[in-house]
C-alpha cells in the first residue's frame, strides 16, 4: 500500500515526506555550520559526526545532498541499534537486530553448493544463530567469558594475561559481514563500553555495600 500512498503523497507517506524534509533541513544547517567553521580554518577533528564527514569530504566533488544523506545514515543507524543493544545487554543477551534479509542481485551458488536465483529473498536469523549448538556448542546458553579470551604469550607487561578474541563475522553477524559490515561498529562498541562501565560500577557498588560482597571490575 505504501507505494500507492507515496504516489499520491497521502496519509502516512505524506507525513513521512514532511518529517524527512524537516530532518534534512535540520542536518543541512548543521553541515553548513560545520563547513563555515572548516573554511574559517578551525579544527573540526573531534567535534561531531557531521564535522568529520565535512572534513573528509574536502577536495572531493560531493554535493550537499550526499553529505546530508550520509549524516542521516550515521544518525539513524547508530541510535536505535545502540539503545536496543544496551537494553538487551542489561536484561539478557540478545542481538539488537534479530533477523535480516537480503535479495540476490544475480544468480549465485553458495559455498555449500546451494543454488540461489536472482531476485530470491534470503532471511538470516541472527538470534537463532546465537543459540545454535552447531556454532556455539551445547553450552551456548551459558555465560562463559573464556569463550572470548585466549591466554597471552608469556613475557607480557600487562596485569591481565588474556587477550580478547573476536569470532568471525559470519559466525557472529550482529554487525553484518563482508562489504556491508556496519561502518559504526567500533563507535558502537566504544559507546556501549562507556555506558556499561559507568552503570555497572554503581550497580556493583550497591551490591557490595548491601551484601558485603567484594566485586572487582
Ligand atoms: C549495536 C549497535 C549497532 C548494530 C547492531 C549495527 C548493525 C548494523 C548492520 C547489521 C548493518 C548492515 C546493514 C545492511 O546490510 O544493509 C549496519 C550498517 C551500517 N551501520 Fe551499523 N550498527 C550499530 C551501530 C552503528 C553506529 C553507532 C553507526 C554510526 C555511528 C552505524 C553506522 C552504520 C552505517 C553507516 C551502515 C551502512 C554500511 C553500508 O551499507 O555500507 N552503526 N549496521
XYZ file of N, CA and C and ligand atoms in Angstrom:
694
model
N 0.818 -1.221 0.000
C 0.000 0.000 0.000
C 0.856 1.277 0.000
N 2.044 1.167 0.619
C 2.827 2.404 0.773
C 3.214 3.017 -0.558
N 3.350 2.181 -1.585
C 3.742 2.714 -2.893
C 2.644 3.615 -3.456
N 1.379 3.163 -3.289
C 0.248 3.962 -3.767
C 0.162 5.271 -2.982
N 0.328 5.140 -1.660
C 0.259 6.351 -0.822
C 1.362 7.335 -1.203
N 2.525 6.775 -1.544
C 3.657 7.642 -1.910
C 3.377 8.340 -3.244
N 2.803 7.559 -4.180
C 2.492 8.115 -5.495
C 1.564 9.318 -5.376
N 0.551 9.188 -4.500
C -0.430 10.274 -4.334
C -0.073 11.206 -3.175
N 1.075 10.988 -2.606
C 1.547 11.791 -1.464
C 0.435 11.989 -0.424
N -0.015 10.867 0.120
C -1.137 10.932 1.052
C -0.865 10.095 2.308
N -1.681 10.334 3.339
C -1.616 9.611 4.621
C -0.182 9.469 5.166
N 0.182 8.242 5.590
C 1.471 8.060 6.272
C 2.651 8.493 5.400
N 2.537 8.306 4.070
C 3.648 8.687 3.194
C 3.807 10.204 3.131
N 2.687 10.914 3.262
C 2.748 12.371 3.279
C 3.459 12.841 4.558
N 3.058 12.232 5.682
C 3.686 12.583 6.966
C 5.178 12.271 6.915
N 5.498 11.081 6.369
C 6.910 10.675 6.302
C 7.723 11.687 5.489
N 7.150 12.102 4.327
C 7.863 13.059 3.467
C 8.123 14.365 4.217
N 7.138 14.817 5.010
C 7.307 16.058 5.779
C 8.420 15.907 6.814
N 8.414 14.741 7.502
C 9.427 14.507 8.547
C 10.827 14.425 7.930
N 10.930 13.704 6.800
C 12.233 13.565 6.142
C 12.735 14.945 5.711
N 11.813 15.764 5.178
C 12.180 17.110 4.748
C 12.719 17.930 5.929
N 12.004 17.824 7.059
C 12.402 18.559 8.269
C 13.782 18.117 8.745
N 13.987 16.797 8.759
C 15.268 16.230 9.202
C 16.413 16.706 8.303
N 16.146 16.703 6.976
C 17.176 17.129 6.039
C 17.518 18.604 6.218
N 16.481 19.427 6.482
C 16.750 20.857 6.710
C 17.602 21.020 7.969
N 17.231 20.296 9.018
C 17.940 20.380 10.300
C 19.414 20.008 10.127
N 19.645 18.859 9.459
C 21.025 18.414 9.284
C 21.769 19.288 8.276
N 21.012 19.810 7.270
C 21.610 20.724 6.280
C 22.212 21.928 6.996
N 21.503 22.458 7.996
C 22.002 23.609 8.756
C 23.268 23.257 9.528
N 23.258 22.064 10.153
C 24.437 21.639 10.921
C 25.653 21.505 9.997
N 25.414 20.896 8.818
C 26.513 20.710 7.849
C 27.037 22.078 7.402
N 26.102 22.991 7.116
C 26.519 24.323 6.651
C 27.390 24.998 7.714
N 26.997 24.846 9.002
C 27.792 25.457 10.084
C 29.174 24.804 10.170
N 29.201 23.476 10.023
C 30.493 22.772 10.067
C 31.395 23.269 8.945
N 30.791 23.497 7.767
C 31.582 23.978 6.624
C 32.160 25.358 6.914
N 31.326 26.211 7.518
C 31.802 27.566 7.854
C 33.003 27.493 8.777
N 32.886 26.647 9.806
C 33.990 26.509 10.765
C 35.235 25.991 10.043
N 35.005 25.029 9.152
C 36.124 24.431 8.426
C 36.828 25.480 7.552
N 35.997 26.273 6.831
C 36.552 27.303 5.945
C 37.313 28.344 6.771
N 36.797 28.617 7.974
C 37.460 29.600 8.844
C 38.796 29.077 9.389
N 39.095 27.813 9.100
C 40.393 27.254 9.483
C 40.435 26.680 10.884
N 39.263 26.562 11.538
C 39.275 25.991 12.887
C 39.300 24.470 12.817
N 39.746 23.841 13.886
C 39.888 22.391 13.887
C 38.543 21.707 14.148
N 38.132 20.855 13.177
C 36.848 20.164 13.327
C 37.022 18.746 13.840
N 38.256 18.344 13.970
C 38.607 16.937 14.199
C 37.628 16.157 15.075
N 37.415 16.599 16.310
C 36.637 15.772 17.232
C 35.276 16.347 17.572
N 34.803 17.262 16.757
C 33.580 17.967 17.155
C 32.345 17.042 17.150
N 31.957 16.560 15.998
C 30.844 15.613 15.914
C 30.906 14.868 14.576
N 29.943 13.973 14.369
C 29.996 13.133 13.164
C 29.913 13.977 11.889
N 28.991 14.972 11.878
C 28.829 15.770 10.656
C 30.126 16.527 10.338
N 30.802 17.025 11.389
C 32.051 17.749 11.174
C 33.106 16.827 10.558
N 33.139 15.609 11.033
C 34.107 14.642 10.485
C 33.811 14.357 9.009
N 32.507 14.233 8.708
C 32.133 13.945 7.319
C 32.525 15.121 6.421
N 32.282 16.347 6.885
C 32.638 17.542 6.103
C 34.148 17.584 5.884
N 34.895 17.292 6.929
C 36.362 17.334 6.816
C 36.869 16.304 5.806
N 36.288 15.075 5.899
C 36.727 14.014 4.990
C 36.333 14.304 3.546
N 35.240 15.072 3.377
C 34.721 15.321 2.027
C 35.485 16.423 1.301
N 36.344 17.154 2.024
C 37.065 18.249 1.380
C 37.925 17.718 0.240
N 37.862 18.448 -0.869
C 38.679 18.043 -2.013
C 37.964 17.050 -2.915
N 36.841 16.496 -2.438
C 36.067 15.574 -3.277
C 34.822 16.301 -3.781
N 34.367 15.898 -4.944
C 33.194 16.569 -5.527
C 31.907 15.975 -4.952
N 31.609 16.265 -3.702
C 30.408 15.705 -3.074
C 29.422 16.837 -2.814
N 28.196 16.660 -3.321
C 27.246 17.762 -3.142
C 26.582 17.710 -1.751
N 25.823 18.764 -1.492
C 25.168 18.943 -0.195
C 24.253 17.747 0.151
N 23.498 17.274 -0.847
C 22.558 16.169 -0.602
C 23.305 14.928 -0.136
N 24.458 14.671 -0.779
C 25.238 13.497 -0.387
C 25.671 13.595 1.073
N 26.140 14.787 1.449
C 26.619 14.976 2.819
C 25.475 14.807 3.826
N 24.305 15.385 3.478
C 23.152 15.263 4.391
C 22.727 13.796 4.495
N 22.644 13.111 3.347
C 22.227 11.701 3.372
C 23.195 10.833 4.176
N 24.488 11.115 4.042
C 25.480 10.347 4.791
C 25.295 10.578 6.283
N 25.070 11.853 6.650
C 24.872 12.146 8.076
C 23.615 11.464 8.595
N 22.538 11.496 7.792
C 21.295 10.814 8.204
C 21.569 9.338 8.459
N 22.342 8.706 7.551
C 22.650 7.275 7.714
C 23.299 7.023 9.054
N 24.287 7.859 9.395
C 25.008 7.644 10.649
C 24.118 7.872 11.857
N 23.312 8.948 11.799
C 22.443 9.246 12.943
C 21.411 8.126 13.130
N 20.753 7.748 12.021
C 19.695 6.737 12.120
C 20.261 5.354 12.450
N 21.410 5.028 11.821
C 21.974 3.678 12.012
C 22.496 3.479 13.418
N 22.892 4.597 14.050
C 23.558 4.460 15.336
C 22.679 4.619 16.556
N 21.477 5.145 16.386
C 20.696 5.473 17.580
C 19.950 4.269 18.166
N 18.975 3.777 17.430
C 18.141 2.692 17.985
C 18.924 1.397 18.191
N 19.914 1.187 17.297
C 20.710 -0.040 17.438
C 21.440 -0.064 18.780
N 22.084 1.069 19.120
C 22.836 1.105 20.379
C 21.890 1.013 21.567
N 20.759 1.765 21.509
C 19.789 1.719 22.625
C 19.316 0.288 22.836
N 18.961 -0.353 21.726
C 18.435 -1.711 21.807
C 19.508 -2.675 22.321
N 20.743 -2.514 21.819
C 21.831 -3.398 22.260
C 22.071 -3.244 23.757
N 22.018 -2.002 24.241
C 22.260 -1.774 25.672
C 21.128 -2.344 26.522
N 19.893 -2.187 26.045
C 18.754 -2.735 26.787
C 18.900 -4.247 26.924
N 19.205 -4.894 25.802
C 19.347 -6.355 25.849
C 20.549 -6.776 26.670
N 21.578 -5.955 26.630
C 22.784 -6.283 27.401
C 22.435 -6.419 28.886
N 21.598 -5.467 29.377
C 21.297 -5.480 30.807
C 20.211 -6.499 31.162
N 19.420 -6.967 30.197
C 18.338 -7.896 30.517
C 18.836 -9.347 30.195
N 19.048 -9.593 29.029
C 19.618 -10.880 28.577
C 20.330 -10.639 27.286
N 21.076 -11.673 26.980
C 21.934 -11.331 25.818
C 21.236 -11.662 24.495
N 20.645 -10.639 23.904
C 20.038 -10.814 22.584
C 20.679 -9.841 21.594
N 20.701 -10.175 20.298
C 21.248 -9.219 19.333
C 20.238 -8.095 19.072
N 20.695 -6.859 18.895
C 19.769 -5.744 18.674
C 18.992 -5.865 17.369
N 19.595 -6.498 16.374
C 18.872 -6.744 15.110
C 18.711 -8.260 15.026
N 17.518 -8.802 15.369
C 17.380 -10.257 15.478
C 17.382 -11.002 14.147
N 16.834 -10.373 13.099
C 16.904 -11.035 11.789
C 17.048 -10.007 10.683
N 17.568 -10.454 9.554
C 17.858 -9.523 8.469
C 17.603 -10.224 7.148
N 17.308 -9.428 6.102
C 17.068 -10.077 4.809
C 17.905 -9.415 3.716
N 18.152 -10.189 2.687
C 18.899 -9.708 1.520
C 18.227 -10.272 0.276
N 18.436 -9.605 -0.855
C 17.893 -10.128 -2.110
C 19.041 -10.345 -3.091
N 19.072 -11.524 -3.729
C 20.168 -11.834 -4.664
C 20.035 -10.957 -5.909
N 21.077 -10.205 -6.252
C 21.010 -9.339 -7.433
C 21.333 -10.107 -8.718
N 21.915 -11.294 -8.543
C 22.132 -12.171 -9.710
C 22.164 -13.630 -9.242
N 22.088 -14.560 -10.188
C 22.157 -15.981 -9.822
C 23.462 -16.233 -9.070
N 23.369 -17.097 -8.059
C 24.556 -17.318 -7.235
C 24.605 -18.784 -6.791
N 25.777 -19.241 -6.433
C 25.914 -20.575 -5.829
C 26.649 -20.395 -4.507
N 26.055 -20.868 -3.441
C 26.658 -20.715 -2.108
C 27.783 -21.732 -1.899
N 28.634 -21.473 -0.898
C 29.756 -22.397 -0.652
C 29.310 -23.844 -0.444
N 28.081 -24.057 0.094
C 27.631 -25.446 0.302
C 26.982 -26.033 -0.957
N 27.033 -25.304 -2.086
C 26.507 -25.811 -3.346
C 25.065 -25.402 -3.627
N 24.419 -24.759 -2.670
C 23.018 -24.364 -2.858
C 22.906 -23.288 -3.944
N 21.954 -23.487 -4.907
C 21.797 -22.510 -5.974
C 20.763 -21.469 -5.562
N 21.085 -20.212 -5.763
C 20.162 -19.128 -5.402
C 19.887 -18.312 -6.654
N 18.595 -18.220 -6.999
C 18.246 -17.500 -8.235
C 18.172 -16.002 -7.996
N 18.475 -15.249 -9.038
C 18.371 -13.791 -8.969
C 16.970 -13.397 -8.473
N 16.895 -12.444 -7.575
C 15.596 -11.967 -7.082
C 15.101 -12.724 -5.853
N 15.815 -13.804 -5.461
C 15.377 -14.561 -4.282
C 15.681 -13.772 -3.014
N 14.684 -13.710 -2.133
C 14.923 -13.052 -0.847
C 15.438 -14.071 0.154
N 16.438 -13.678 0.892
C 17.021 -14.573 1.896
C 16.942 -13.899 3.249
N 16.434 -14.631 4.228
C 16.391 -14.080 5.583
C 17.346 -14.887 6.441
N 18.198 -14.230 7.158
C 19.031 -14.974 8.112
C 18.701 -14.495 9.511
N 18.689 -15.455 10.441
C 18.179 -15.191 11.774
C 19.339 -15.099 12.761
N 19.723 -13.872 13.066
C 20.908 -13.659 13.901
C 20.677 -14.211 15.315
N 19.461 -14.017 15.821
C 19.158 -14.527 17.160
C 19.260 -16.055 17.193
N 18.663 -16.711 16.189
C 18.711 -18.180 16.150
C 20.154 -18.670 16.018
N 20.946 -17.952 15.229
C 22.354 -18.345 15.068
C 23.103 -18.266 16.404
N 22.704 -17.293 17.226
C 23.349 -17.136 18.531
C 22.999 -18.251 19.497
N 21.947 -19.014 19.192
C 21.559 -20.115 20.071
C 21.853 -21.473 19.419
N 22.637 -21.437 18.342
C 22.905 -22.669 17.601
C 24.015 -23.506 18.250
N 23.676 -24.772 18.524
C 24.682 -25.677 19.108
C 25.824 -25.923 18.131
N 25.446 -25.935 16.830
C 26.448 -26.194 15.798
C 27.546 -25.115 15.831
N 27.125 -23.871 16.085
C 28.089 -22.774 16.084
C 28.739 -22.541 17.447
N 27.949 -22.734 18.531
C 28.431 -22.327 19.856
C 28.515 -23.472 20.855
N 28.306 -24.688 20.393
C 28.325 -25.917 21.193
C 27.129 -26.006 22.140
N 27.004 -27.140 22.817
C 25.773 -27.405 23.583
C 25.619 -26.453 24.772
N 26.691 -25.804 25.178
C 26.576 -24.879 26.317
C 26.350 -23.437 25.855
N 25.716 -23.268 24.675
C 25.538 -21.939 24.106
C 24.826 -20.974 25.062
N 23.962 -21.507 25.937
C 23.179 -20.622 26.805
C 23.971 -20.128 28.018
N 25.092 -20.739 28.278
C 25.873 -20.360 29.463
C 26.780 -19.169 29.160
N 26.971 -18.349 30.169
C 27.867 -17.211 30.023
C 29.279 -17.640 30.379
N 30.088 -17.843 29.365
C 31.486 -18.220 29.574
C 32.370 -17.128 29.009
N 32.911 -16.338 29.873
C 33.785 -15.269 29.409
C 34.959 -15.846 28.606
N 35.352 -17.050 29.007
C 36.525 -17.688 28.378
C 36.323 -17.925 26.878
N 35.076 -17.970 26.445
C 34.817 -18.150 25.008
C 35.515 -17.065 24.197
N 35.634 -15.895 24.801
C 36.125 -14.720 24.083
C 37.549 -14.346 24.481
N 38.190 -15.217 25.253
C 39.529 -14.868 25.729
C 40.538 -15.962 25.390
N 41.757 -15.543 25.154
C 42.829 -16.524 24.991
C 44.028 -16.047 25.813
N 44.833 -16.983 26.272
C 45.998 -16.616 27.092
C 47.021 -15.873 26.241
N 47.538 -14.783 26.800
C 48.634 -14.079 26.127
C 49.914 -14.891 26.268
N 50.829 -14.652 25.321
C 52.125 -15.330 25.431
C 52.858 -14.761 26.644
N 53.667 -15.561 27.285
C 54.336 -15.075 28.497
C 55.281 -13.919 28.163
N 55.660 -13.184 29.197
C 56.575 -12.073 28.987
C 55.848 -10.753 28.773
N 54.515 -10.762 28.824
C 53.785 -9.509 28.635
C 53.848 -8.657 29.907
N 53.788 -7.352 29.688
C 53.893 -6.459 30.842
C 52.510 -6.116 31.411
N 51.422 -6.614 30.772
C 50.086 -6.292 31.259
C 49.740 -7.101 32.511
N 48.862 -6.519 33.334
C 48.422 -7.245 34.525
C 47.572 -8.448 34.127
N 46.656 -8.191 33.150
C 45.767 -9.253 32.706
C 46.487 -10.031 31.605
N 46.586 -11.337 31.752
C 47.373 -12.087 30.776
C 46.506 -12.718 29.696
N 45.271 -12.163 29.499
C 44.425 -12.743 28.466
C 44.021 -11.712 27.409
N 43.909 -12.171 26.179
C 43.502 -11.326 25.049
C 42.061 -11.596 24.676
N 41.372 -10.556 24.191
C 40.030 -10.758 23.644
C 40.176 -11.339 22.237
N 39.403 -12.388 21.937
C 39.423 -12.901 20.569
C 38.023 -12.757 19.957
N 37.961 -12.017 18.851
C 36.667 -11.817 18.191
C 36.341 -13.063 17.363
N 35.034 -13.412 17.299
C 34.632 -14.511 16.415
C 34.478 -13.947 15.012
N 34.596 -14.800 13.999
C 34.485 -14.269 12.642
C 33.053 -13.770 12.398
N 32.884 -12.740 11.574
C 31.569 -12.092 11.431
C 30.497 -12.964 10.778
N 30.905 -14.088 10.169
C 29.883 -14.968 9.579
C 29.268 -15.877 10.649
N 30.033 -16.155 11.697
C 29.509 -16.919 12.822
C 28.721 -15.989 13.744
N 29.171 -14.745 13.820
C 28.607 -13.770 14.749
C 28.232 -12.506 13.944
N 27.134 -12.580 13.152
C 26.875 -11.490 12.193
C 26.051 -10.324 12.759
N 26.263 -10.004 14.035
C 25.491 -8.926 14.665
C 25.688 -7.605 13.919
N 26.881 -7.391 13.395
C 27.171 -6.159 12.648
C 27.269 -6.444 11.144
N 26.716 -7.547 10.710
C 26.809 -7.978 9.315
C 28.244 -8.406 8.990
N 28.446 -8.852 7.735
C 29.772 -9.333 7.354
C 30.102 -8.859 5.938
N 31.350 -9.043 5.552
C 31.798 -8.707 4.193
C 31.591 -7.218 3.858
N 31.316 -6.867 2.574
C 31.335 -5.431 2.231
C 30.294 -4.594 2.963
N 29.207 -5.204 3.443
C 28.166 -4.415 4.098
C 28.307 -4.389 5.617
N 29.472 -4.720 6.122
C 29.686 -4.663 7.574
C 29.395 -3.250 8.079
N 28.816 -3.184 9.260
C 28.468 -1.900 9.873
C 29.684 -0.971 9.933
N 29.500 0.251 9.438
C 30.618 1.204 9.446
C 30.821 1.822 10.826
N 29.813 1.683 11.688
C 29.915 2.308 13.010
C 30.236 1.315 14.113
N 30.662 0.108 13.725
C 30.873 -0.957 14.711
C 31.791 -0.512 15.860
N 32.938 0.064 15.501
C 33.891 0.462 16.558
C 33.294 1.550 17.445
N 32.605 2.526 16.807
C 31.978 3.607 17.598
C 30.962 2.983 18.553
N 30.160 2.054 18.028
C 29.110 1.427 18.842
C 29.713 0.703 20.043
N 30.766 -0.057 19.790
C 31.363 -0.837 20.874
C 31.958 0.085 21.939
N 32.638 1.160 21.504
C 33.233 2.093 22.479
C 32.127 2.763 23.310
N 31.072 3.247 22.617
C 29.982 3.920 23.343
C 29.331 2.983 24.352
N 29.098 1.754 23.930
C 28.427 0.800 24.827
C 29.315 0.457 26.021
N 30.607 0.325 25.763
C 31.521 0.038 26.881
C 31.479 1.170 27.897
N 31.433 2.421 27.382
C 31.414 3.565 28.294
C 30.157 3.548 29.172
N 29.009 3.311 28.534
C 27.747 3.309 29.292
C 27.723 2.141 30.276
N 28.095 0.961 29.790
C 28.049 -0.238 30.644
C 28.999 -0.084 31.833
N 30.219 0.408 31.577
C 31.185 0.556 32.670
C 30.668 1.546 33.708
N 30.059 2.650 33.234
C 29.556 3.670 34.160
C 28.422 3.108 35.007
N 27.507 2.386 34.375
C 26.342 1.877 35.111
C 26.737 0.718 36.032
N 27.497 -0.232 35.505
C 27.841 -1.411 36.319
C 28.634 -1.044 37.560
N 29.449 -0.009 37.427
C 30.256 0.411 38.558
C 29.344 0.762 39.742
N 28.283 1.523 39.460
C 27.365 1.911 40.536
C 26.576 0.709 41.031
N 26.144 -0.122 40.113
C 25.315 -1.271 40.451
C 26.083 -2.236 41.363
N 27.342 -2.495 41.021
C 28.132 -3.416 41.815
C 28.446 -2.830 43.184
N 28.625 -1.505 43.218
C 28.895 -0.843 44.477
C 27.701 -1.048 45.408
N 26.485 -0.880 44.847
C 25.256 -1.080 45.610
C 25.232 -2.481 46.231
N 25.541 -3.479 45.407
C 25.521 -4.853 45.910
C 26.590 -5.092 46.959
N 27.767 -4.516 46.711
C 28.848 -4.787 47.645
C 28.559 -4.157 48.996
N 27.860 -2.982 48.999
C 27.528 -2.336 50.263
C 26.497 -3.164 51.024
N 25.433 -3.626 50.300
C 24.338 -4.304 50.985
C 24.579 -5.788 51.248
N 25.378 -6.402 50.418
C 25.600 -7.839 50.615
C 26.972 -8.138 51.207
N 27.741 -7.098 51.364
C 29.065 -7.281 51.934
C 29.980 -8.067 51.004
N 29.628 -8.092 49.734
C 30.427 -8.876 48.784
C 31.456 -7.965 48.115
N 32.565 -8.497 47.761
C 33.570 -7.673 47.088
C 33.603 -8.003 45.606
N 33.424 -6.956 44.816
C 33.481 -7.141 43.370
C 34.632 -6.336 42.798
N 35.087 -6.748 41.694
C 36.159 -6.009 41.043
C 35.852 -5.915 39.558
N 35.778 -4.678 39.013
C 35.590 -4.576 37.554
C 36.723 -3.756 36.945
C 24.966 -2.038 18.440
C 24.942 -1.153 17.507
C 24.872 -1.424 16.018
C 24.478 -2.555 15.346
C 23.996 -3.875 15.915
C 24.598 -2.263 13.921
C 24.303 -3.164 12.910
C 24.424 -2.897 11.558
C 24.111 -3.825 10.499
C 23.556 -5.232 10.700
C 24.383 -3.209 9.317
C 24.235 -3.802 7.902
C 23.053 -3.235 7.182
C 22.937 -3.787 5.772
O 23.357 -4.891 5.492
O 22.382 -3.106 4.931
C 24.858 -1.879 9.622
C 25.213 -0.938 8.680
C 25.618 0.333 8.968
N 25.821 0.865 10.223
Fe 25.534 -0.075 11.992
N 25.055 -0.990 13.764
C 25.242 -0.435 15.016
C 25.703 0.837 15.306
C 26.079 1.780 14.374
C 26.601 3.103 14.683
C 26.853 3.647 16.082
C 26.802 3.733 13.492
C 27.319 5.104 13.203
C 27.836 5.936 14.053
C 26.427 2.800 12.430
C 26.514 3.074 11.082
C 26.218 2.171 10.084
C 26.275 2.510 8.661
C 26.665 3.855 8.055
C 25.911 1.345 7.966
C 25.808 1.153 6.443
C 27.033 0.435 5.931
C 26.937 0.178 4.438
O 25.875 -0.098 3.919
O 27.963 0.243 3.774
N 26.005 1.622 13.006
N 24.889 -1.727 10.993
